[in-house]
PDB file of C-alpha atoms in Angstrom:
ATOM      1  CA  UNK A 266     -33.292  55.199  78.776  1.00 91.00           C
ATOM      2  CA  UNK A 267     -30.419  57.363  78.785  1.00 93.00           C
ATOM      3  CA  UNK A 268     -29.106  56.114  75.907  1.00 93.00           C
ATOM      4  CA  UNK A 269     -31.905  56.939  74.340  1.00 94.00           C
ATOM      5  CA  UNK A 270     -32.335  60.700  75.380  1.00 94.00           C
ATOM      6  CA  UNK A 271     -28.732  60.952  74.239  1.00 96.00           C
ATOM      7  CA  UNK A 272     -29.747  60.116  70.823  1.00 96.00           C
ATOM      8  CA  UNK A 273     -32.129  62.181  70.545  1.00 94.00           C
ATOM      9  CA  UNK A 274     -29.881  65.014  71.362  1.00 96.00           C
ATOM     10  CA  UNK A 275     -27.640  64.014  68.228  1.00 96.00           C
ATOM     11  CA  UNK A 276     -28.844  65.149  64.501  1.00 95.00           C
ATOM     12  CA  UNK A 277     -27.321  62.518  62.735  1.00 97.00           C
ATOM     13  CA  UNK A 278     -29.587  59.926  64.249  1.00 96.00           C
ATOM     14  CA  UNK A 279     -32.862  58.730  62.975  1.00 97.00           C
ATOM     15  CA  UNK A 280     -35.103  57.979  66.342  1.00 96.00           C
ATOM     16  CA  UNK A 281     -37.511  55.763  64.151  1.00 95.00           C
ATOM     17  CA  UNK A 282     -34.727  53.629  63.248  1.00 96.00           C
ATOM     18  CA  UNK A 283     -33.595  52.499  66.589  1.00 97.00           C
ATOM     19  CA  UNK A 284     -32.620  48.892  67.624  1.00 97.00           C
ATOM     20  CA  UNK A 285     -30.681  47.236  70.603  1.00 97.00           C
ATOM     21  CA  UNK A 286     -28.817  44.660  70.791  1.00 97.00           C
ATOM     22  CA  UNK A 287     -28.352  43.185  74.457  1.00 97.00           C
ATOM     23  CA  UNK A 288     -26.234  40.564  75.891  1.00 97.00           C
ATOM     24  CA  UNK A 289     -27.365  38.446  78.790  1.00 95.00           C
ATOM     25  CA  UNK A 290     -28.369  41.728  81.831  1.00 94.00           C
ATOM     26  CA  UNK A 291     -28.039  43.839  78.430  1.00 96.00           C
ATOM     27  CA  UNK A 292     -30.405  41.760  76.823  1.00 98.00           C
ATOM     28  CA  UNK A 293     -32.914  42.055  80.172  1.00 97.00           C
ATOM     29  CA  UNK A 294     -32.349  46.104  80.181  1.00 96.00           C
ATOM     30  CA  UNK A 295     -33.526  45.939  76.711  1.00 97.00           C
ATOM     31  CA  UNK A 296     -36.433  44.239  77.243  1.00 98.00           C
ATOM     32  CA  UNK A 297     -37.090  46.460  80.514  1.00 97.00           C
ATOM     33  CA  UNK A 298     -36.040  49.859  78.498  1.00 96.00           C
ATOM     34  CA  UNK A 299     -39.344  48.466  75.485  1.00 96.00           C
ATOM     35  CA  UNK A 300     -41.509  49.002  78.682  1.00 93.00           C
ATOM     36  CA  UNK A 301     -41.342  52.713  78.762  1.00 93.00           C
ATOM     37  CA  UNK A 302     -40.688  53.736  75.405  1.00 94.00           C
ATOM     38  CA  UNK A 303     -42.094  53.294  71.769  1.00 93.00           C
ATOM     39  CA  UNK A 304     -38.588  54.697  70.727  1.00 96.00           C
ATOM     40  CA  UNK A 305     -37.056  51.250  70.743  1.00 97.00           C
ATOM     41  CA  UNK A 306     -37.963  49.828  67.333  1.00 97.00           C
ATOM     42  CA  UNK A 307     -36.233  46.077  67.588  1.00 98.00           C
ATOM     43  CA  UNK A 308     -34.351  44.445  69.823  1.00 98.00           C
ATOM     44  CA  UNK A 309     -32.008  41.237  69.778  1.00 98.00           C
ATOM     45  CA  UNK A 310     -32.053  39.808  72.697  1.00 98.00           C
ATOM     46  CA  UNK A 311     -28.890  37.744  73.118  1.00 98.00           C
ATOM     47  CA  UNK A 312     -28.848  34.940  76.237  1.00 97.00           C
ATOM     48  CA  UNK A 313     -31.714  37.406  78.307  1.00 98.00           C
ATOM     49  CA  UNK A 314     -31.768  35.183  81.880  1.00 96.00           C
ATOM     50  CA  UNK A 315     -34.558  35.880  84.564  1.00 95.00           C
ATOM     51  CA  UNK A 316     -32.442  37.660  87.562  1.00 94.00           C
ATOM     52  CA  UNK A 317     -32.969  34.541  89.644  1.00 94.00           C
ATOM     53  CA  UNK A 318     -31.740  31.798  87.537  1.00 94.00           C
ATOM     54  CA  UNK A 319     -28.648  33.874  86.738  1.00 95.00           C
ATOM     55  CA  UNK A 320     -27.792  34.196  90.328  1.00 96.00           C
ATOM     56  CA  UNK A 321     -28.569  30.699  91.611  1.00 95.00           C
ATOM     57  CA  UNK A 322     -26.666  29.415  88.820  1.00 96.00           C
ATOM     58  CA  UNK A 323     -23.526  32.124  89.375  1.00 96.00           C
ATOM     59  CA  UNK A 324     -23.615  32.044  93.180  1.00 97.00           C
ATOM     60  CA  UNK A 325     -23.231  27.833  92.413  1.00 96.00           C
ATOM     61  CA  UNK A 326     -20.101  28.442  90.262  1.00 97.00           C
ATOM     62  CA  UNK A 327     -18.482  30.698  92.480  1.00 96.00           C
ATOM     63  CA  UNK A 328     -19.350  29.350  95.669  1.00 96.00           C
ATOM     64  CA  UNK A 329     -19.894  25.729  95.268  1.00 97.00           C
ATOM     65  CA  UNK A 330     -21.355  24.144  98.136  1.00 96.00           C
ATOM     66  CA  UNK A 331     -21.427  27.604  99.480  1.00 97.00           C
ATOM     67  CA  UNK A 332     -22.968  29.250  96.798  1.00 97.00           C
ATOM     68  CA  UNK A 333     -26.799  29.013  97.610  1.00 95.00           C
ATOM     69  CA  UNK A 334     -26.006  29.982 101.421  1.00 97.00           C
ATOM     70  CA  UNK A 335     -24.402  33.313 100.104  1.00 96.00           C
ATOM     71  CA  UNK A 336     -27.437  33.791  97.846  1.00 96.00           C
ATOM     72  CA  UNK A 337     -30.595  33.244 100.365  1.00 96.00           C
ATOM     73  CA  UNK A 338     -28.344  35.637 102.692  1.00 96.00           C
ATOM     74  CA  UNK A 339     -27.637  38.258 100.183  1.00 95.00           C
ATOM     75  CA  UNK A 340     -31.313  38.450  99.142  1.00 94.00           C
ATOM     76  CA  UNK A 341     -32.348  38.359 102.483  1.00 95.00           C
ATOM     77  CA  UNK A 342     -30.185  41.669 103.412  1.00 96.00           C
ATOM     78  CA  UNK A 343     -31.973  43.354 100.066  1.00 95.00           C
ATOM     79  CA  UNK A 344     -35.278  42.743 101.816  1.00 95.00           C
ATOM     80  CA  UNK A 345     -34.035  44.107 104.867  1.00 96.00           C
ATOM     81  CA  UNK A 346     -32.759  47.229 103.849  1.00 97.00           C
ATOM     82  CA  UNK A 347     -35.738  47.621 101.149  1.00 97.00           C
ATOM     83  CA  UNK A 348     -34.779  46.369  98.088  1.00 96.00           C
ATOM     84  CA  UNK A 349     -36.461  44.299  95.050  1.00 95.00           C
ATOM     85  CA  UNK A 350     -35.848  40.671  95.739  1.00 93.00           C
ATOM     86  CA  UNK A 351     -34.673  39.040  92.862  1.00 93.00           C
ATOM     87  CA  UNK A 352     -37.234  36.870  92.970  1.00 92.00           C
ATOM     88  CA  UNK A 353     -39.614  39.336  92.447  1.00 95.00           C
ATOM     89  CA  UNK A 354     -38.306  40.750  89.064  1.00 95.00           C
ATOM     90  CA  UNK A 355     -40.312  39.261  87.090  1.00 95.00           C
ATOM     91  CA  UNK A 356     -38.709  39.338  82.594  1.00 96.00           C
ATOM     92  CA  UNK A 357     -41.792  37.281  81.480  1.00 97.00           C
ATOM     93  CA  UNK A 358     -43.934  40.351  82.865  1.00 97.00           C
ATOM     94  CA  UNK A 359     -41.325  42.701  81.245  1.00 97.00           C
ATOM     95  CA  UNK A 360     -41.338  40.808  77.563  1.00 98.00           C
ATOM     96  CA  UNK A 361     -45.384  40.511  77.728  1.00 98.00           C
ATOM     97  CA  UNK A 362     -45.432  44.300  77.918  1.00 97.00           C
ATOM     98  CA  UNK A 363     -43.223  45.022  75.356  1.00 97.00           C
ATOM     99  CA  UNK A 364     -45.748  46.232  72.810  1.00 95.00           C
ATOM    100  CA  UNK A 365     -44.976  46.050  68.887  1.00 95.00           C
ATOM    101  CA  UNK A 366     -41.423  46.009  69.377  1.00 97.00           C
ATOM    102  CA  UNK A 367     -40.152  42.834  67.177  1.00 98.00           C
ATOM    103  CA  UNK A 368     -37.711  41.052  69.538  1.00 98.00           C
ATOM    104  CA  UNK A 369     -35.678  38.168  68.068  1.00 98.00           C
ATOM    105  CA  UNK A 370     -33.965  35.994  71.070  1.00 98.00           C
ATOM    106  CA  UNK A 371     -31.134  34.147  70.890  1.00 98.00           C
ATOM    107  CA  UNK A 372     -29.887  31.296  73.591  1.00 98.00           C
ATOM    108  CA  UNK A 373     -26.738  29.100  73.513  1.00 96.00           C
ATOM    109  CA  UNK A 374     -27.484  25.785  74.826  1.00 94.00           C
ATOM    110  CA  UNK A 375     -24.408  25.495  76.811  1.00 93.00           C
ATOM    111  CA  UNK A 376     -24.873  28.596  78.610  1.00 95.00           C
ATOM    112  CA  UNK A 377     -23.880  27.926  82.336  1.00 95.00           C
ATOM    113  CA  UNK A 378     -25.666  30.931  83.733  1.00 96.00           C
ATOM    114  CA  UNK A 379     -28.729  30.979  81.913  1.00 95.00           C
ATOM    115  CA  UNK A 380     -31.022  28.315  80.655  1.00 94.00           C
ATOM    116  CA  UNK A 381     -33.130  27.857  77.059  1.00 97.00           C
ATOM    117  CA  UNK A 382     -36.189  27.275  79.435  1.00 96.00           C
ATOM    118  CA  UNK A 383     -36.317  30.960  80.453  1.00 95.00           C
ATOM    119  CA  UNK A 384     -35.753  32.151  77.060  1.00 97.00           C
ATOM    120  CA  UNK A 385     -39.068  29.925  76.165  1.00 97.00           C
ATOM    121  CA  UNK A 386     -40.537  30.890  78.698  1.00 97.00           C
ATOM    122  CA  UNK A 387     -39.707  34.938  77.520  1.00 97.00           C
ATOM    123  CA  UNK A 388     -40.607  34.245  74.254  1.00 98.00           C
ATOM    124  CA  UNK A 389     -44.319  32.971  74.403  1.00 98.00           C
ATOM    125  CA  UNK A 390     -45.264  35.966  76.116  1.00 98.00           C
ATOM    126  CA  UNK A 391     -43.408  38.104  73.834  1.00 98.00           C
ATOM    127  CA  UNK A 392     -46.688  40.079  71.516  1.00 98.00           C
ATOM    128  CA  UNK A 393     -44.266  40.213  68.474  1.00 98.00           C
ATOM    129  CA  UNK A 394     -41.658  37.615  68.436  1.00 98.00           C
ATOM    130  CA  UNK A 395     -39.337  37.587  65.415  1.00 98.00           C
ATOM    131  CA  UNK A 396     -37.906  34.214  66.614  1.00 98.00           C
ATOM    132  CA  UNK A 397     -35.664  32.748  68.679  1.00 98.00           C
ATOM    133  CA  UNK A 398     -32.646  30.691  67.544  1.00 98.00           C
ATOM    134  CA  UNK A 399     -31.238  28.404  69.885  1.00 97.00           C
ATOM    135  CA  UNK A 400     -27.178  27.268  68.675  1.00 93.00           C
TER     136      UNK A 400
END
């Protein structure tokens, strides 16, 4: 949302021309930052992952056996101390409330952190999907 409020400071910007482009978190802040404003006109969503799968699936490759361990204990301390579980931030809710904004989604199928399931899963709540290429 910053980003945004610094373009409308500029006067060489257009604010009914603007689109994002996000990559993997990037791509979820998009989707998040179509929530509160109708000054996002598209977005390309590139390899969005729900905040959960990307972590099982990161704390796994740097931890190994260790990995899902680290995780439960990590997001137990965010509980503790107040914080938003991962588990409960919920994308699908944040692409199902994304309005008019056209958002086009693209996954790679190899991607070892996220997975072309979420991405579906995204996508069919998505009110105006452009599409979503899968390479």
């Amino acid at each position: 949302m910053g980003a945004i409020n610094y373009l409308g400071t500029r006067g060489d910007v257009d604010m009914d021309r603007i689109g994002v482009t996000g990559f993997s978190m990037g791509a979820n802040t998009a989707i998040f930052a179509a929530n509160q404003t109708d000054q996002i006109k598209a977005i390309a969503a590139v390899q969005p992952t729900s905040p959960m799968t990307f972590a099982r699936r990161f704390a796994q490759y740097l931890g190994g056996p260790f990995g899902r361990p680290t995780l439960y204990m990590a997001n137990l301390w965010v509980k503790i101390f107040g914080g938003t579980p991962l588990e409960d931030i919920n994308l699908n809710e944040a692409a199902n409330k994304t309005g008019n904004t056209p958002i086009l989604y693209i996954q790679a199928s190899g991607d070892q952190f996220g997975s072309v399931d979420d991405v579906q899963s995204m996508a069919a709540v998505t009110p105006n999907l452009v599409d979503i290429i899968v390479a």
